[in-house]
Amino acid sequence: MNDKSPEGIQPLTNSMITNEQQPTVIVPEPEDTGRRLDAVLAAHVDDFSRNRLQALIRAGQVQIGQRTVLEPKYRVSAGDTITLIVPEPEAAEPQPEDIPLTIVYEDDDLIVIDKPAGLVVHPGAGNPTGTLVNALIHHCGTSLSGIGGVKRPGIVHRIDKDTTGLLVVAKNDMAHQGLAAQFADHGKTGPLERAYKALVWGAPTAIKGTVDANLARSTANRQKISVLKTGGRHAITHWQVQERFGPQDEVPVASLIECRLETGRTHQIRVHMSHIGNPLIGDMDYGSGFRTKYNKFQEPLKSQLEEFKRQALHAGLLAFAHPRTQEFMKFESALPADFAGILESLRKI
């Protein structure tokens, strides 16, 4: 390394770029001048979290001009041209793991799982093992559909790590294609039904309604999703209030709401309910400001809320046509104990 090079920068050599790597060239905007390199990359690259971008910088995968920059805190200058070189993803095959599953239904074509909180659906950054896919490979062996790819065999749809409830997995390619077509339609013309139970703070003024608001990765925090007035991906959530909780003749402190999706975007229900002012109880990403409400409640509700470390969201209804027989199949899942406990305590207010 040239001793005269600034700290965190080294000269670029041809050996740093291989045919297996895909370069992305970024021309910063005037307002990017003086900002950290990782922040600028996060604002311009949609596919990676800021943590992932920081790792790529430290691994020597980011260049400015003819220099490789190794420090995420490097300050971008006017006229800089940034090149991000992303290695081809490794198709590491998940290994079978003996993880207990709650199986609601299973035949030669598909399997319906009642997923617990904390179980990630498929391997990814930060979760290479211990996922539903690892458990399914152990349970089903080699019968899972390969359409979903090496890391997502059989996966037709998914729910968040800390969301509980029903999920169907295809065990062969025929089933995968048939189910995927139904999920792509979102029940607009076909038999698919998906309904979620959500406990939210406060209560909408109406009994039912629809949130039609586009969603995209937040530029401030790549791990979160935000609502956009223009751009992003179209997202529609239909909701209906089932119960309101609180002292009579006072503003409700919380509500039980059923949500049905017309689209299936990441964190859709969580972001949409927060957008209308009723974030999910326990959701620290989209409703952290409501945590102070815990102190207003008496025991045991106060302790139940404090111990509830996830969003109160449960995929309680799943219905579809069997991809082989076309038989209409409908499954329902009871609320998990922690969710049900909070609900019962709210009913006593």
Tab-separated table of C-alpha atoms in Angstrom:
chain	number	residue	atom	x	y	z
A	1	MET	CA	0.000	0.000	0.000
A	2	ASN	CA	1.330	3.468	-0.877
A	3	ASP	CA	2.312	5.219	2.363
A	4	LYS	CA	1.068	8.522	0.921
A	5	SER	CA	-2.432	7.205	0.323
A	6	PRO	CA	-5.103	8.584	2.661
A	7	GLU	CA	-6.134	6.315	5.526
A	8	GLY	CA	-8.569	3.623	4.409
A	9	ILE	CA	-7.696	3.951	0.703
A	10	GLN	CA	-5.462	1.781	-1.446
A	11	PRO	CA	-4.591	1.916	-5.159
A	12	LEU	CA	-6.849	-0.114	-7.458
A	13	THR	CA	-5.339	-3.072	-9.251
A	14	ASN	CA	-6.865	-5.109	-12.066
A	15	SER	CA	-6.808	-8.225	-9.892
A	16	MET	CA	-9.539	-6.724	-7.722
A	17	ILE	CA	-12.171	-7.223	-10.429
A	18	THR	CA	-13.021	-10.646	-11.771
A	19	ASN	CA	-15.454	-11.828	-14.381
A	20	GLU	CA	-17.689	-13.223	-11.623
A	21	GLN	CA	-18.274	-9.765	-10.121
A	22	GLN	CA	-20.923	-7.284	-11.253
A	23	PRO	CA	-19.884	-3.597	-10.999
A	24	THR	CA	-22.447	-0.885	-10.223
A	25	VAL	CA	-21.366	2.679	-10.963
A	26	ILE	CA	-22.892	5.418	-8.806
A	27	VAL	CA	-22.611	9.141	-9.485
A	28	PRO	CA	-23.393	10.912	-6.201
A	29	GLU	CA	-25.835	13.811	-6.100
A	30	PRO	CA	-24.635	17.286	-5.010
A	31	GLU	CA	-26.277	16.778	-1.613
A	32	ASP	CA	-24.154	13.635	-1.087
A	33	THR	CA	-20.967	15.711	-0.806
A	34	GLY	CA	-19.483	15.329	2.660
A	35	ARG	CA	-21.676	12.353	3.618
A	36	ARG	CA	-20.279	9.006	4.725
A	37	LEU	CA	-19.620	6.541	1.931
A	38	ASP	CA	-21.864	3.841	3.452
A	39	ALA	CA	-24.722	6.329	3.792
A	40	VAL	CA	-24.384	7.436	0.182
A	41	LEU	CA	-24.352	3.832	-1.032
A	42	ALA	CA	-27.420	3.006	1.060
A	43	ALA	CA	-29.273	5.933	-0.512
A	44	HIS	CA	-28.512	4.768	-4.047
A	45	VAL	CA	-28.528	0.954	-3.807
A	46	ASP	CA	-31.843	-0.743	-3.028
A	47	ASP	CA	-30.722	-4.356	-2.833
A	48	PHE	CA	-28.476	-4.276	0.261
A	49	SER	CA	-28.755	-3.197	3.871
A	50	ARG	CA	-26.331	-0.616	5.232
A	51	ASN	CA	-24.588	-3.326	7.261
A	52	ARG	CA	-24.080	-5.392	4.103
A	53	LEU	CA	-22.697	-2.344	2.279
A	54	GLN	CA	-20.286	-1.651	5.135
A	55	ALA	CA	-19.050	-5.250	4.895
A	56	LEU	CA	-18.532	-4.875	1.135
A	57	ILE	CA	-16.540	-1.678	1.685
A	58	ARG	CA	-14.271	-3.327	4.257
A	59	ALA	CA	-13.830	-6.306	1.921
A	60	GLY	CA	-12.396	-4.015	-0.769
A	61	GLN	CA	-15.437	-4.131	-3.043
A	62	VAL	CA	-15.906	-0.346	-3.368
A	63	GLN	CA	-13.764	1.983	-5.445
A	64	ILE	CA	-13.709	5.719	-5.979
A	65	GLY	CA	-11.962	6.526	-9.234
A	66	GLN	CA	-8.900	4.308	-9.307
A	67	ARG	CA	-8.750	3.807	-5.558
A	68	THR	CA	-10.257	1.112	-3.362
A	69	VAL	CA	-11.847	2.618	-0.257
A	70	LEU	CA	-11.837	0.445	2.852
A	71	GLU	CA	-13.503	2.753	5.373
A	72	PRO	CA	-17.328	3.104	5.516
A	73	LYS	CA	-16.860	6.520	7.183
A	74	TYR	CA	-14.941	7.920	4.203
A	75	ARG	CA	-16.469	11.292	3.265
A	76	VAL	CA	-17.612	11.544	-0.330
A	77	SER	CA	-16.232	14.513	-2.288
A	78	ALA	CA	-17.714	16.452	-5.186
A	79	GLY	CA	-16.852	14.730	-8.464
A	80	ASP	CA	-16.367	11.271	-6.937
A	81	THR	CA	-17.528	8.312	-8.998
A	82	ILE	CA	-18.249	5.248	-6.871
A	83	THR	CA	-17.984	1.706	-8.192
A	84	LEU	CA	-19.566	-1.066	-6.146
A	85	ILE	CA	-18.408	-4.566	-7.078
A	86	VAL	CA	-20.755	-7.263	-5.787
A	87	PRO	CA	-19.487	-10.850	-5.874
A	88	GLU	CA	-21.778	-13.442	-7.390
A	89	PRO	CA	-23.891	-14.990	-4.624
A	90	GLU	CA	-22.820	-18.357	-3.360
A	91	ALA	CA	-25.486	-21.016	-3.801
A	92	ALA	CA	-24.800	-22.599	-0.434
A	93	GLU	CA	-27.256	-25.444	0.022
A	94	PRO	CA	-29.091	-25.362	3.375
A	95	GLN	CA	-28.556	-28.402	5.556
A	96	PRO	CA	-31.298	-30.413	7.281
A	97	GLU	CA	-31.890	-29.526	10.929
A	98	ASP	CA	-34.138	-31.306	13.391
A	99	ILE	CA	-36.292	-28.310	14.312
A	100	PRO	CA	-39.779	-29.122	15.656
A	101	LEU	CA	-42.635	-28.177	13.329
A	102	THR	CA	-46.343	-27.792	13.978
A	103	ILE	CA	-47.822	-29.486	10.927
A	104	VAL	CA	-51.469	-28.631	10.254
A	105	TYR	CA	-51.794	-30.675	7.054
A	106	GLU	CA	-49.533	-32.677	4.758
A	107	ASP	CA	-49.844	-34.797	1.619
A	108	ASP	CA	-47.574	-35.713	-1.294
A	109	ASP	CA	-47.881	-32.231	-2.822
A	110	LEU	CA	-47.813	-29.727	-0.009
A	111	ILE	CA	-47.411	-29.110	3.687
A	112	VAL	CA	-49.142	-26.475	5.832
A	113	ILE	CA	-47.168	-25.223	8.838
A	114	ASP	CA	-48.277	-23.199	11.866
A	115	LYS	CA	-45.128	-21.095	12.293
A	116	PRO	CA	-44.071	-19.963	15.775
A	117	ALA	CA	-42.585	-16.562	16.572
A	118	GLY	CA	-38.824	-16.316	16.097
A	119	LEU	CA	-38.561	-18.792	13.220
A	120	VAL	CA	-37.118	-17.300	10.025
A	121	VAL	CA	-38.640	-18.771	6.860
A	122	HIS	CA	-35.512	-19.171	4.721
A	123	PRO	CA	-31.730	-18.667	5.083
A	124	GLY	CA	-30.394	-15.193	4.438
A	125	ALA	CA	-27.962	-12.604	5.735
A	126	GLY	CA	-27.667	-13.068	9.491
A	127	ASN	CA	-29.733	-16.273	9.466
A	128	PRO	CA	-27.757	-18.967	7.589
A	129	THR	CA	-29.198	-21.782	9.713
A	130	GLY	CA	-32.072	-22.512	12.082
A	131	THR	CA	-34.758	-21.600	9.542
A	132	LEU	CA	-38.006	-23.176	8.432
A	133	VAL	CA	-36.250	-24.330	5.255
A	134	ASN	CA	-33.670	-26.235	7.323
A	135	ALA	CA	-36.500	-27.875	9.255
A	136	LEU	CA	-38.412	-28.725	6.063
A	137	ILE	CA	-35.385	-30.333	4.445
A	138	HIS	CA	-35.023	-32.542	7.524
A	139	HIS	CA	-38.721	-33.417	7.488
A	140	CYS	CA	-39.337	-33.770	3.738
A	141	GLY	CA	-35.946	-34.850	2.460
A	142	THR	CA	-35.376	-34.220	-1.239
A	143	SER	CA	-39.053	-33.966	-2.177
A	144	LEU	CA	-39.278	-30.159	-1.873
A	145	SER	CA	-39.866	-28.124	-5.027
A	146	GLY	CA	-36.730	-26.694	-6.592
A	147	ILE	CA	-38.431	-23.719	-8.241
A	148	GLY	CA	-37.812	-21.485	-5.233
A	149	GLY	CA	-34.036	-21.870	-5.633
A	150	VAL	CA	-31.337	-23.485	-3.553
A	151	LYS	CA	-32.040	-21.424	-0.435
A	152	ARG	CA	-35.833	-21.318	-0.755
A	153	PRO	CA	-36.950	-24.817	-1.773
A	154	GLY	CA	-40.729	-25.100	-1.746
A	155	ILE	CA	-41.275	-21.576	-0.434
A	156	VAL	CA	-44.314	-20.014	-2.109
A	157	HIS	CA	-44.865	-17.149	0.355
A	158	ARG	CA	-43.406	-16.101	3.671
A	159	ILE	CA	-44.261	-14.288	6.884
A	160	ASP	CA	-41.921	-12.241	9.063
A	161	LYS	CA	-39.678	-13.896	11.630
A	162	ASP	CA	-41.771	-12.693	14.577
A	163	THR	CA	-45.167	-13.057	12.914
A	164	THR	CA	-46.939	-16.301	13.789
A	165	GLY	CA	-49.381	-18.451	11.878
A	166	LEU	CA	-50.124	-20.396	8.743
A	167	LEU	CA	-47.821	-20.946	5.805
A	168	VAL	CA	-48.050	-23.450	2.921
A	169	VAL	CA	-44.973	-25.032	1.298
A	170	ALA	CA	-44.866	-26.886	-2.032
A	171	LYS	CA	-43.309	-30.363	-2.064
A	172	ASN	CA	-42.950	-30.598	-5.850
A	173	ASP	CA	-42.757	-28.286	-8.860
A	174	MET	CA	-46.354	-28.903	-9.949
A	175	ALA	CA	-47.637	-27.801	-6.556
A	176	HIS	CA	-45.275	-24.832	-6.509
A	177	GLN	CA	-46.522	-23.529	-9.848
A	178	GLY	CA	-50.168	-23.989	-8.893
A	179	LEU	CA	-49.827	-22.310	-5.508
A	180	ALA	CA	-47.596	-19.500	-6.803
A	181	ALA	CA	-50.243	-18.576	-9.378
A	182	GLN	CA	-52.856	-18.259	-6.634
A	183	PHE	CA	-50.603	-16.123	-4.428
A	184	ALA	CA	-49.739	-13.889	-7.384
A	185	ASP	CA	-53.467	-13.291	-7.886
A	186	HIS	CA	-53.959	-12.500	-4.152
A	187	GLY	CA	-57.520	-13.823	-4.268
A	188	LYS	CA	-58.748	-11.195	-6.740
A	189	THR	CA	-60.148	-13.797	-9.128
A	190	GLY	CA	-59.249	-17.094	-7.472
A	191	PRO	CA	-59.929	-18.938	-4.221
A	192	LEU	CA	-56.932	-17.730	-2.183
A	193	GLU	CA	-57.766	-16.242	1.238
A	194	ARG	CA	-55.287	-14.867	3.761
A	195	ALA	CA	-56.399	-13.096	6.922
A	196	TYR	CA	-54.301	-11.766	9.789
A	197	LYS	CA	-55.204	-10.827	13.347
A	198	ALA	CA	-53.468	-7.635	14.471
A	199	LEU	CA	-53.533	-5.933	17.869
A	200	VAL	CA	-52.995	-2.216	17.318
A	201	TRP	CA	-52.733	0.881	19.460
A	202	GLY	CA	-55.822	3.078	19.514
A	203	ALA	CA	-58.614	2.545	17.020
A	204	PRO	CA	-59.405	3.807	13.531
A	205	THR	CA	-62.425	6.109	13.453
A	206	ALA	CA	-64.198	3.854	10.943
A	207	ILE	CA	-65.169	0.205	11.354
A	208	LYS	CA	-63.391	-0.844	8.174
A	209	GLY	CA	-61.279	0.639	5.439
A	210	THR	CA	-58.459	0.223	2.955
A	211	VAL	CA	-54.897	1.498	2.977
A	212	ASP	CA	-53.589	2.098	-0.546
A	213	ALA	CA	-50.034	3.361	-0.102
A	214	ASN	CA	-46.874	2.499	-2.021
A	215	LEU	CA	-43.976	0.966	-0.120
A	216	ALA	CA	-40.192	0.953	-0.545
A	217	ARG	CA	-37.012	0.472	1.477
A	218	SER	CA	-36.394	3.423	3.788
A	219	THR	CA	-33.447	5.564	2.726
A	220	ALA	CA	-32.704	6.288	6.383
A	221	ASN	CA	-32.727	2.646	7.532
A	222	ARG	CA	-32.464	-0.097	4.926
A	223	GLN	CA	-33.912	-2.647	7.354
A	224	LYS	CA	-37.234	-0.793	7.400
A	225	ILE	CA	-39.968	-0.059	4.873
A	226	SER	CA	-41.542	3.348	4.364
A	227	VAL	CA	-44.597	4.775	2.616
A	228	LEU	CA	-43.974	6.800	-0.554
A	229	LYS	CA	-46.257	9.300	-2.260
A	230	THR	CA	-44.739	8.404	-5.627
A	231	GLY	CA	-42.617	5.453	-6.743
A	232	GLY	CA	-42.090	2.310	-4.725
A	233	ARG	CA	-44.298	-0.748	-5.050
A	234	HIS	CA	-48.086	-0.670	-5.068
A	235	ALA	CA	-49.503	-2.031	-1.795
A	236	ILE	CA	-53.119	-2.422	-0.625
A	237	THR	CA	-54.341	-3.637	2.783
A	238	HIS	CA	-58.028	-4.092	3.667
A	239	TRP	CA	-58.775	-3.894	7.401
A	240	GLN	CA	-61.793	-4.311	9.661
A	241	VAL	CA	-62.101	-3.583	13.381
A	242	GLN	CA	-63.290	-6.622	15.338
A	243	GLU	CA	-62.989	-5.320	18.910
A	244	ARG	CA	-62.110	-2.060	20.647
A	245	PHE	CA	-60.670	-1.952	24.168
A	246	GLY	CA	-60.832	0.721	26.843
A	247	PRO	CA	-63.105	2.269	29.469
A	248	GLN	CA	-66.639	2.969	28.291
A	249	ASP	CA	-67.174	6.388	26.645
A	250	GLU	CA	-63.409	6.949	26.359
A	251	VAL	CA	-61.077	6.782	23.374
A	252	PRO	CA	-60.057	3.124	22.859
A	253	VAL	CA	-56.540	2.264	23.989
A	254	ALA	CA	-56.238	-0.642	21.543
A	255	SER	CA	-58.127	-2.618	18.918
A	256	LEU	CA	-58.196	-6.098	17.426
A	257	ILE	CA	-58.216	-5.780	13.649
A	258	GLU	CA	-58.476	-8.289	10.827
A	259	CYS	CA	-56.272	-7.489	7.837
A	260	ARG	CA	-56.507	-8.972	4.361
A	261	LEU	CA	-53.847	-8.353	1.738
A	262	GLU	CA	-54.463	-7.421	-1.873
A	263	THR	CA	-50.696	-7.294	-2.397
A	264	GLY	CA	-47.899	-9.031	-0.534
A	265	ARG	CA	-45.094	-6.584	0.296
A	266	THR	CA	-42.466	-6.839	3.016
A	267	HIS	CA	-43.822	-5.580	6.377
A	268	GLN	CA	-46.985	-4.434	4.556
A	269	ILE	CA	-49.517	-4.710	7.396
A	270	ARG	CA	-47.085	-3.307	9.950
A	271	VAL	CA	-46.235	-0.249	7.843
A	272	HIS	CA	-49.774	0.404	6.647
A	273	MET	CA	-51.287	0.284	10.141
A	274	SER	CA	-48.570	2.589	11.440
A	275	HIS	CA	-49.244	4.886	8.489
A	276	ILE	CA	-52.876	5.399	9.579
A	277	GLY	CA	-51.807	6.034	13.177
A	278	ASN	CA	-52.461	2.590	14.650
A	279	PRO	CA	-49.152	0.694	14.832
A	280	LEU	CA	-49.093	-2.891	16.017
A	281	ILE	CA	-48.585	-3.511	19.715
A	282	GLY	CA	-45.023	-4.714	20.311
A	283	ASP	CA	-43.695	-3.426	16.974
A	284	MET	CA	-40.447	-1.650	17.850
A	285	ASP	CA	-39.690	-0.850	14.201
A	286	TYR	CA	-42.890	1.004	13.357
A	287	GLY	CA	-44.441	1.811	16.724
A	288	SER	CA	-41.617	2.324	19.227
A	289	GLY	CA	-43.061	5.660	20.370
A	290	PHE	CA	-46.066	3.863	21.844
A	291	ARG	CA	-43.983	1.863	24.318
A	292	THR	CA	-44.490	4.574	26.964
A	293	LYS	CA	-48.172	3.536	27.094
A	294	TYR	CA	-47.172	0.363	28.969
A	295	ASN	CA	-46.857	2.312	32.223
A	296	LYS	CA	-50.516	3.370	32.060
A	297	PHE	CA	-51.767	-0.189	32.536
A	298	GLN	CA	-52.255	-2.258	35.670
A	299	GLU	CA	-50.915	-5.766	36.188
A	300	PRO	CA	-50.938	-8.289	34.646
A	301	LEU	CA	-51.319	-6.350	31.384
A	302	LYS	CA	-48.309	-4.109	32.058
A	303	SER	CA	-45.986	-7.097	32.474
A	304	GLN	CA	-47.523	-8.914	29.517
A	305	LEU	CA	-46.810	-5.946	27.270
A	306	GLU	CA	-43.261	-5.520	28.559
A	307	GLU	CA	-42.491	-9.191	27.949
A	308	PHE	CA	-44.026	-9.167	24.462
A	309	LYS	CA	-40.957	-8.568	22.287
A	310	ARG	CA	-42.526	-8.741	18.833
A	311	GLN	CA	-45.343	-7.346	16.710
A	312	ALA	CA	-48.823	-8.633	17.603
A	313	LEU	CA	-49.574	-10.147	14.204
A	314	HIS	CA	-50.909	-13.630	13.492
A	315	ALA	CA	-51.687	-15.277	10.147
A	316	GLY	CA	-54.816	-16.986	11.376
A	317	LEU	CA	-56.598	-17.932	8.117
A	318	LEU	CA	-55.247	-19.531	4.952
A	319	ALA	CA	-57.386	-20.964	2.156
A	320	PHE	CA	-56.536	-22.077	-1.382
A	321	ALA	CA	-57.366	-24.600	-4.073
A	322	HIS	CA	-55.287	-27.754	-3.895
A	323	PRO	CA	-52.948	-27.521	-6.912
A	324	ARG	CA	-53.587	-31.134	-7.965
A	325	THR	CA	-57.231	-31.853	-7.086
A	326	GLN	CA	-58.553	-28.239	-7.108
A	327	GLU	CA	-60.309	-29.043	-3.826
A	328	PHE	CA	-60.918	-25.909	-1.734
A	329	MET	CA	-58.847	-26.160	1.440
A	330	LYS	CA	-59.259	-23.858	4.408
A	331	PHE	CA	-57.128	-23.746	7.568
A	332	GLU	CA	-57.431	-21.692	10.736
A	333	SER	CA	-54.908	-21.202	13.520
A	334	ALA	CA	-55.625	-20.183	17.107
A	335	LEU	CA	-53.760	-17.218	18.550
A	336	PRO	CA	-50.493	-18.101	20.325
A	337	ALA	CA	-50.594	-17.943	24.124
A	338	ASP	CA	-48.741	-14.631	24.546
A	339	PHE	CA	-50.939	-12.840	22.001
A	340	ALA	CA	-54.111	-14.388	23.465
A	341	GLY	CA	-53.048	-13.409	26.989
A	342	ILE	CA	-52.742	-9.731	26.085
A	343	LEU	CA	-56.071	-9.883	24.286
A	344	GLU	CA	-57.840	-11.308	27.338
A	345	SER	CA	-56.305	-8.684	29.615
A	346	LEU	CA	-57.404	-5.894	27.251
A	347	ARG	CA	-60.961	-7.261	27.345
A	348	LYS	CA	-61.007	-6.747	31.127
A	349	ILE	CA	-60.256	-3.014	30.960
